[in-house]
Short mmCIF file of C-alpha atoms in Angstrom, two decimals:
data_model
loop_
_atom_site.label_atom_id
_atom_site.label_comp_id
_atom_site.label_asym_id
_atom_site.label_seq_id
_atom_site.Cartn_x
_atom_site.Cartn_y
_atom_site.Cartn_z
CA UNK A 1 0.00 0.00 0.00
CA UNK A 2 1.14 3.52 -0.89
CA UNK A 3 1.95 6.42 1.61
CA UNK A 4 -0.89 8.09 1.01
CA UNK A 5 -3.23 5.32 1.59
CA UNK A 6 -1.51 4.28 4.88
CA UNK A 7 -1.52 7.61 6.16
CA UNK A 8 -5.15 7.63 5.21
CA UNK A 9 -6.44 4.63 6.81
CA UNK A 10 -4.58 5.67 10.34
CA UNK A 11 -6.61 8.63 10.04
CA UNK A 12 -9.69 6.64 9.85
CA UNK A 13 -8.55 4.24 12.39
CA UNK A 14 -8.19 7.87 14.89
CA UNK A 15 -11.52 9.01 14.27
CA UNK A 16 -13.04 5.67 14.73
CA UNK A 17 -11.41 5.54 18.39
CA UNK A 18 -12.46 9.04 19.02
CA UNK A 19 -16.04 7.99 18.05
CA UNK A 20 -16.67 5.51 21.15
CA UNK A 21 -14.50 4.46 24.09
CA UNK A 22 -13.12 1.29 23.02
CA UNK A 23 -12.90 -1.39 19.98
CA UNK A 24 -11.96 -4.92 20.11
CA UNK A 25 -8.95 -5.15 17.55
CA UNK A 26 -11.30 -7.76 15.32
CA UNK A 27 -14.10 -4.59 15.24
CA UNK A 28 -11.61 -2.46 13.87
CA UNK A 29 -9.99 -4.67 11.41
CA UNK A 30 -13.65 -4.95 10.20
CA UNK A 31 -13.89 -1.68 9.87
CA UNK A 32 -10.63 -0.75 8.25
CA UNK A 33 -10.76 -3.50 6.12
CA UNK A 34 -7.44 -4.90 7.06
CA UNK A 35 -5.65 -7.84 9.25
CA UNK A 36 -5.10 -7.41 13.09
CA UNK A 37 -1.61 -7.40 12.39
CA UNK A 38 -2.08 -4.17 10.31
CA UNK A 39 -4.47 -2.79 13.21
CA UNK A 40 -1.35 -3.21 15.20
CA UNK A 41 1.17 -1.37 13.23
CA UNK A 42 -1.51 1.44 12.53
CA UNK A 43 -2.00 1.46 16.23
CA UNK A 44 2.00 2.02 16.54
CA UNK A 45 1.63 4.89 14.19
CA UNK A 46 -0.49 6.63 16.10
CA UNK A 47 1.43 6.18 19.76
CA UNK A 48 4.31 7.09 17.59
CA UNK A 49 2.55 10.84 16.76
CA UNK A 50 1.93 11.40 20.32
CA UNK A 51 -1.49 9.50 20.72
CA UNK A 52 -2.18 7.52 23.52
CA UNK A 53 -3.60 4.48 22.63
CA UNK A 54 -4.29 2.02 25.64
CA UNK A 55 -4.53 -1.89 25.12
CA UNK A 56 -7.69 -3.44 26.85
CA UNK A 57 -6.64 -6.35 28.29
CA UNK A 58 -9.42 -9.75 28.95
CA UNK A 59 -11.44 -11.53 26.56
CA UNK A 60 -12.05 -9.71 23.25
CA UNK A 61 -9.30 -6.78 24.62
CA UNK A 62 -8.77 -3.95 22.15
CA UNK A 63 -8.04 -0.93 21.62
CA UNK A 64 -9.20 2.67 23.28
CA UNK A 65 -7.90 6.20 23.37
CA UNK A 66 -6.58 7.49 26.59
CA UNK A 67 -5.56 11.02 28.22
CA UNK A 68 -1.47 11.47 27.58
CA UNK A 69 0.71 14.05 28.57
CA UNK A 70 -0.10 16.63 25.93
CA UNK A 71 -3.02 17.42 23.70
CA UNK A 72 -2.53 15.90 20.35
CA UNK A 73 -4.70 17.04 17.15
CA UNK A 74 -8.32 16.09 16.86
CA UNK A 75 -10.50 14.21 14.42
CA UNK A 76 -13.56 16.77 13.86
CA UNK A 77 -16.59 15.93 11.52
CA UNK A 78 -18.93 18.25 9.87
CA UNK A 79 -21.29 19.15 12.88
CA UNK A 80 -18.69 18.79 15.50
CA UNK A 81 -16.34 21.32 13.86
CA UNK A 82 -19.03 23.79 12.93
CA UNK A 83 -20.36 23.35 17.07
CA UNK A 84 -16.62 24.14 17.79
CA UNK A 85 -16.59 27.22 16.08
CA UNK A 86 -19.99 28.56 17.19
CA UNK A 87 -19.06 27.44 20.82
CA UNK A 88 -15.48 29.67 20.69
CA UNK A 89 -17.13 33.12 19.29
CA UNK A 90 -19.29 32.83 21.80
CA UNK A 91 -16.78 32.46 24.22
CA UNK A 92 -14.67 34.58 23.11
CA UNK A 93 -16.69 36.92 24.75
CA UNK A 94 -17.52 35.27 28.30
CA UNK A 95 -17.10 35.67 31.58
CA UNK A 96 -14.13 33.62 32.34
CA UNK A 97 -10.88 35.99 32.61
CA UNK A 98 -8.34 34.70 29.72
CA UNK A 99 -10.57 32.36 28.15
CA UNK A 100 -11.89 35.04 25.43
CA UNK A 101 -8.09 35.31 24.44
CA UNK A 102 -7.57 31.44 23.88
CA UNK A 103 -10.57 30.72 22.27
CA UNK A 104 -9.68 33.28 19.73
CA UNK A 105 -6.67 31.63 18.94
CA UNK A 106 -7.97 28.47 18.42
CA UNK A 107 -11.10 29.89 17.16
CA UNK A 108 -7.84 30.91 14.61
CA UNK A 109 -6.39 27.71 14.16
CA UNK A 110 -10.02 25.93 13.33
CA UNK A 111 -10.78 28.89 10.43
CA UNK A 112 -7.42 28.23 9.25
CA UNK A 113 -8.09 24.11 8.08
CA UNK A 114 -12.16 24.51 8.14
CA UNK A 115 -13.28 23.55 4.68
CA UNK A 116 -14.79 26.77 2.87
CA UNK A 117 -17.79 25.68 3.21
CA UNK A 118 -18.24 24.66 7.22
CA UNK A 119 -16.62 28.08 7.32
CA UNK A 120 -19.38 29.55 5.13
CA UNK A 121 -21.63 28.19 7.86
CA UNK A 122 -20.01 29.34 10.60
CA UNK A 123 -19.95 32.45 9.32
CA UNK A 124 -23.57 32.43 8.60
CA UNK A 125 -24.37 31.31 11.97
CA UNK A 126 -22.41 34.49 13.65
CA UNK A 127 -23.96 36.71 11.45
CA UNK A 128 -27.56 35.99 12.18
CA UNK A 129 -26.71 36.23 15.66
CA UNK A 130 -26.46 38.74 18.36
CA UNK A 131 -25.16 38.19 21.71
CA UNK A 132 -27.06 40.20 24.88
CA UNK A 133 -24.28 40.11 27.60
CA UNK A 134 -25.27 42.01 30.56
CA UNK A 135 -23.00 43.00 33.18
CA UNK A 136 -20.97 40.39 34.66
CA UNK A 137 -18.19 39.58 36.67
CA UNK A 138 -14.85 37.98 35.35
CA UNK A 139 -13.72 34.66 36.66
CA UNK A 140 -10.14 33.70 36.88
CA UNK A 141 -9.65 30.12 34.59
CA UNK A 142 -7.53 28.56 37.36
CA UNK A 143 -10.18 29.20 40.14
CA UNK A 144 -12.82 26.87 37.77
CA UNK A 145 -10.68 24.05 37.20
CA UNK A 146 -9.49 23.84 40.52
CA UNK A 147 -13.47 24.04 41.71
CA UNK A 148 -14.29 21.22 38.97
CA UNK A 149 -11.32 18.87 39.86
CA UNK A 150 -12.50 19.05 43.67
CA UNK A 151 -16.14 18.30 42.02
CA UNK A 152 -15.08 15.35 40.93
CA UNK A 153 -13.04 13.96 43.16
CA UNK A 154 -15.03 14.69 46.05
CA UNK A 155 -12.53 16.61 47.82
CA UNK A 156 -13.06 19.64 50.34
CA UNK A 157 -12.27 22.90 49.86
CA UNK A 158 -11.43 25.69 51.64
CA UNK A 159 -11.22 29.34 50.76
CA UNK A 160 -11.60 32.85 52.32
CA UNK A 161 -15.62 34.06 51.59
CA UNK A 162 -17.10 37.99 51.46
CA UNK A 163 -20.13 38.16 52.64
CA UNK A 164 -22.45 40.61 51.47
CA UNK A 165 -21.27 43.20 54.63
CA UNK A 166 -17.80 42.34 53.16
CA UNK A 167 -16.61 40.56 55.89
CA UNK A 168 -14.45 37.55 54.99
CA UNK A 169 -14.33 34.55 56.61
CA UNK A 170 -12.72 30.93 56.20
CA UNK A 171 -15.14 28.33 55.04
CA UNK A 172 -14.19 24.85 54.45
CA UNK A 173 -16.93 23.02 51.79
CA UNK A 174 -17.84 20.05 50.03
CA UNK A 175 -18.44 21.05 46.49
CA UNK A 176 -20.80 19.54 44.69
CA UNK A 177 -21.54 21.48 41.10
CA UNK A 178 -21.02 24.75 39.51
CA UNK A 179 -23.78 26.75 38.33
CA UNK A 180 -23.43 29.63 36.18
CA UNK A 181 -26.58 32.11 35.26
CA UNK A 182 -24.32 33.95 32.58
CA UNK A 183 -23.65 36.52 34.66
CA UNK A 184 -22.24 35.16 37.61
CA UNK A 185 -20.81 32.24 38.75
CA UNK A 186 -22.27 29.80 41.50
CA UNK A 187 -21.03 26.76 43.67
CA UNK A 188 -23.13 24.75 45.04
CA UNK A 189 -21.27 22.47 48.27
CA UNK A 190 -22.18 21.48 51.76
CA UNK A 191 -20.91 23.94 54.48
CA UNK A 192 -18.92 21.64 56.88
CA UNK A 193 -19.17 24.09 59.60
CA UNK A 194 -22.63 25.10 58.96
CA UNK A 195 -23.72 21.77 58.73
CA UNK A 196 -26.07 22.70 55.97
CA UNK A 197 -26.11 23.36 52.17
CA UNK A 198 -24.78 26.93 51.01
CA UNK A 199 -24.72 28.70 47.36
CA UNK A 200 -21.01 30.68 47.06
CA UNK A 201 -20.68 33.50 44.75
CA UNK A 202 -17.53 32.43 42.79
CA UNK A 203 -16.17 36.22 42.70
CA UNK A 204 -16.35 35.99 46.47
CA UNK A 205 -13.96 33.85 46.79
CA UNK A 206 -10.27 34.01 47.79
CA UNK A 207 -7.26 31.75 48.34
CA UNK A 208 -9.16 28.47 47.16
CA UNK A 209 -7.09 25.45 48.04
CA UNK A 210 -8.15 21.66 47.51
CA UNK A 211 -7.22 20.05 50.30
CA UNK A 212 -6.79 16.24 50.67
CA UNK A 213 -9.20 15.32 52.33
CA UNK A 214 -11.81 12.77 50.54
CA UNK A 215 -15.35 12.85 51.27
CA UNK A 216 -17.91 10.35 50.57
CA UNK A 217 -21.19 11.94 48.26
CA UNK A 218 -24.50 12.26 50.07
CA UNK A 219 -27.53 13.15 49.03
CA UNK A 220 -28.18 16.88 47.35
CA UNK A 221 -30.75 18.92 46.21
CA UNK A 222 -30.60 19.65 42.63
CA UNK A 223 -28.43 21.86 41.93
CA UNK A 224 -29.80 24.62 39.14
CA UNK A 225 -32.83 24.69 41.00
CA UNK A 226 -30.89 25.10 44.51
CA UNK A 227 -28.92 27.38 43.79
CA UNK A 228 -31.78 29.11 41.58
CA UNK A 229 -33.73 29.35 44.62
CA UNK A 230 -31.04 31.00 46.45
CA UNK A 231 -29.77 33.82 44.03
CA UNK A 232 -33.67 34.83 43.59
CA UNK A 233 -34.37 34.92 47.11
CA UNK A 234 -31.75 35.12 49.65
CA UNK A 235 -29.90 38.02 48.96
CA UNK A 236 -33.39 40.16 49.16
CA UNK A 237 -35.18 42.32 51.87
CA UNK A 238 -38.53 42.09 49.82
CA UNK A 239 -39.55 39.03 48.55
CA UNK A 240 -43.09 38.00 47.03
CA UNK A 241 -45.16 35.55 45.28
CA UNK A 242 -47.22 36.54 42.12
CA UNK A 243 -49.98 34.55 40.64
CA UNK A 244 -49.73 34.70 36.67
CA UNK A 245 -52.28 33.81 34.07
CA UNK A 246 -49.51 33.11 31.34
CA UNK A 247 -47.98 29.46 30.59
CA UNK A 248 -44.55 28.72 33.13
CA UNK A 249 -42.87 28.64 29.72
CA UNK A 250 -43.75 31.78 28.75
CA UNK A 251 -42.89 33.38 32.11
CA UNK A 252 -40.01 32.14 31.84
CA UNK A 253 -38.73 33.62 28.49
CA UNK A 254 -39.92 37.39 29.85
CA UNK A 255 -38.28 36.66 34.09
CA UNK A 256 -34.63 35.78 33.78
CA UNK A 257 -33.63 32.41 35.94
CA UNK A 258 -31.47 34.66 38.12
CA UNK A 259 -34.07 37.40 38.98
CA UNK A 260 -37.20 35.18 39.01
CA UNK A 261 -38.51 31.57 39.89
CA UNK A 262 -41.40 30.09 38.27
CA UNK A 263 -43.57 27.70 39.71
CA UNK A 264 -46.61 25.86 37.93
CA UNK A 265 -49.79 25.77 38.92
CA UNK A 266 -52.98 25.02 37.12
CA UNK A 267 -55.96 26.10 34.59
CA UNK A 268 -53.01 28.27 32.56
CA UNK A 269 -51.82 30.14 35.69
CA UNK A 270 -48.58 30.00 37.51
CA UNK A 271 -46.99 31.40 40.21
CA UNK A 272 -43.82 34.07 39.98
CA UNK A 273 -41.83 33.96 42.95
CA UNK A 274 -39.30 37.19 42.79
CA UNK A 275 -37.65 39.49 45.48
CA UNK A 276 -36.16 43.09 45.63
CA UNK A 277 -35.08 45.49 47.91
CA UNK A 278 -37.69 47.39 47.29
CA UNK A 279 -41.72 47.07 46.99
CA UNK A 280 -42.55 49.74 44.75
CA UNK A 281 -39.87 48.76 42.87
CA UNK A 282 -41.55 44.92 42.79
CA UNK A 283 -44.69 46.03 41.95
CA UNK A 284 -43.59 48.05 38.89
CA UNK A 285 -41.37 45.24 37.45
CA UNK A 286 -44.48 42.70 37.52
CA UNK A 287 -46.26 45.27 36.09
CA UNK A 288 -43.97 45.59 33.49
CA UNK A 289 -44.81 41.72 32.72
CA UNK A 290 -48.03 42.97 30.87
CA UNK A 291 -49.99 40.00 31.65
CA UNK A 292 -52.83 39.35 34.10
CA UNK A 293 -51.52 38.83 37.68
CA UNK A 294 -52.90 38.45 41.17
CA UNK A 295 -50.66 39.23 44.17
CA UNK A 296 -50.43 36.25 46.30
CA UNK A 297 -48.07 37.55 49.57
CA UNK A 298 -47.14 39.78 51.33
CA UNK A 299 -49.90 42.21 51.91
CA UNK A 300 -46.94 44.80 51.62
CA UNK A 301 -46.65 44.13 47.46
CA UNK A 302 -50.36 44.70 47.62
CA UNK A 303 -50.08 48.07 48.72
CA UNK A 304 -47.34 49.08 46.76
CA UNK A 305 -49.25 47.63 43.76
CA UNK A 306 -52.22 50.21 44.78
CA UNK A 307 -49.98 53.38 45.18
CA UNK A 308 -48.35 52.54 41.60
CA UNK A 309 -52.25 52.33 40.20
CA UNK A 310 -53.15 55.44 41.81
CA UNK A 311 -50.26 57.25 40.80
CA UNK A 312 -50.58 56.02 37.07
CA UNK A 313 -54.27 56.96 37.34
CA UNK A 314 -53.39 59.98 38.03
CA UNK A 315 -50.77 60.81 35.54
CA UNK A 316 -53.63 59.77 32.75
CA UNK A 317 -55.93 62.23 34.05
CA UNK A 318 -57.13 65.27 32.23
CA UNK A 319 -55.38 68.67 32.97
#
């Protein structure tokens, strides 16, 4: 067989070990179209470029590709290298300090060997769409990896915390997932000292260390709607429940996750729970919903909602 068609067939025989996590030499012999004995040599090939292919041993052993000790080149088809793209413009403008940088440059690198026309796709893709990015707060790329690592390897953490006076203190957590609303960034963990769940505000934290110390998984809330809960109630003075006659769906779209919870309830109604530090301020945002509503609690949104009514009544008088 020529060069050309060796090198081609070890790049089939890549892509076919990126597709699932392992292959029984026969499978890919079947596959390639080849001997066992060529599946080996290919197989050589490929550790010899830098690509970590494990043997399985037992009955039937194969082949699959492992983690080595750099990043070698990727195997991308159609969809997956036109989801790559889309996925690094949008991140190139994220939240995540340095990572808007990097995936520019391999944003780079992928434009560079895209086909013309996956890049004419790309392309259109971008240009139909526009990106609402509200403020947010900048994460450092080191402080998420060591958070996701301790995720899952069930390891505590400690770090120094702000509260919302400012005060720091040392807390000492078992992390369980990170949430992010695309503004901020969440953890969800179990206080050790507290004894009790907690939400963290990732921008709160300081000198985050994993520590050593294993811990064995219990039980947890979920942890989008935990933490969910907790940004959209917690950190406010008012808060209030709001009977809608719109579908939860629909609610939904108009009350962003991290101002507003939605609830269903029945007969096309459901129920908004949202909190401010303000009421007036409350009752002119539900207002704003433009869709029937019925104040459930506290009898303090209920007033507010009155003085707003009689003040707009008033500004639509005559003279």
């Amino acid at each position: 067989m020529t060069v050309e068609g060796t090198t081609e067939r070890v790049l089939r025989l890549l892509a076919l070990l990126q597709r699932r996590p392992s292959w029984t030499a026969a499978a890919l012999a079947a596959e390639l179209r080849v001997t066992d004995r060529s599946v080996r040599r290919d197989v050589e090939r490929l550790r010899a470029l830098g690509y970590p292919v494990h043997a399985v041993p037992g009955v039937g052993g194969g082949y699959q590709l492992g983690a080595g000790t750099r990043l070698p080149p990727l195997l991308l088809d159609d969809e997956e290298a036109i989801a790559t793209a889309v996925s690094l413009r949008l991140a190139s403008g994220g939240t995540v300090a340095g990572a808007g940088e990097a995936a520019l440059r391999a944003l780079a690198k992928l434009d560079q060997v895209m086909p013309a026309r996956l890049r004419a796709e790309v392309r259109a893709v971008h240009d139909a769409t526009e990106t609402l990015v509200g403020p947010g707060v900048e994460i450092d790329g080191e402080l998420l990896v060591t958070l996701a690592r301790a995720c899952r390897d069930a390891v505590r953490v400690r770090f120094r915390y702000a509260d919302r006076d400012g005060a720091e203190r040392e807390r000492s957590v078992e992390p369980v997932r990170m949430v992010t609303t695309g503004r901020r960034w969440y953890l969800m963990a179990w206080d050790v000292d507290r004894d009790d769940w907690r939400t963290f505000r990732l921008d709160r934290m300081r000198e985050v260390v994993a520590t050593t110390w294993r811990f064995r998984a219990r039980e947890h809330p979920d942890p989008v709607a935990y933490v969910q809960r907790s940004v959209t109630e917690a950190p406010y003075r008012c808060l209030a429940r709001v009977r809608v006659h719109t579908e939860p769906d629909r609610l939904r779209q108009l009350v962003p996750p991290q101002v507003g919870r939605v609830e269903d309830d029945r007969d096309g109604w459901c129920v908004l729970v949202v909190g401010g530090d303000d009421w007036e301020w409350l009752a002119a945002q539900v207002a704003r919903l433009d869709v029937e509503a019925r104040v459930l609690e506290p009898p303090e949104l209920r007033e507010a909602v009155a003085r707003l009514a009689h003040r707009l009544t008033a500004m639509a008088g005559n003279g």
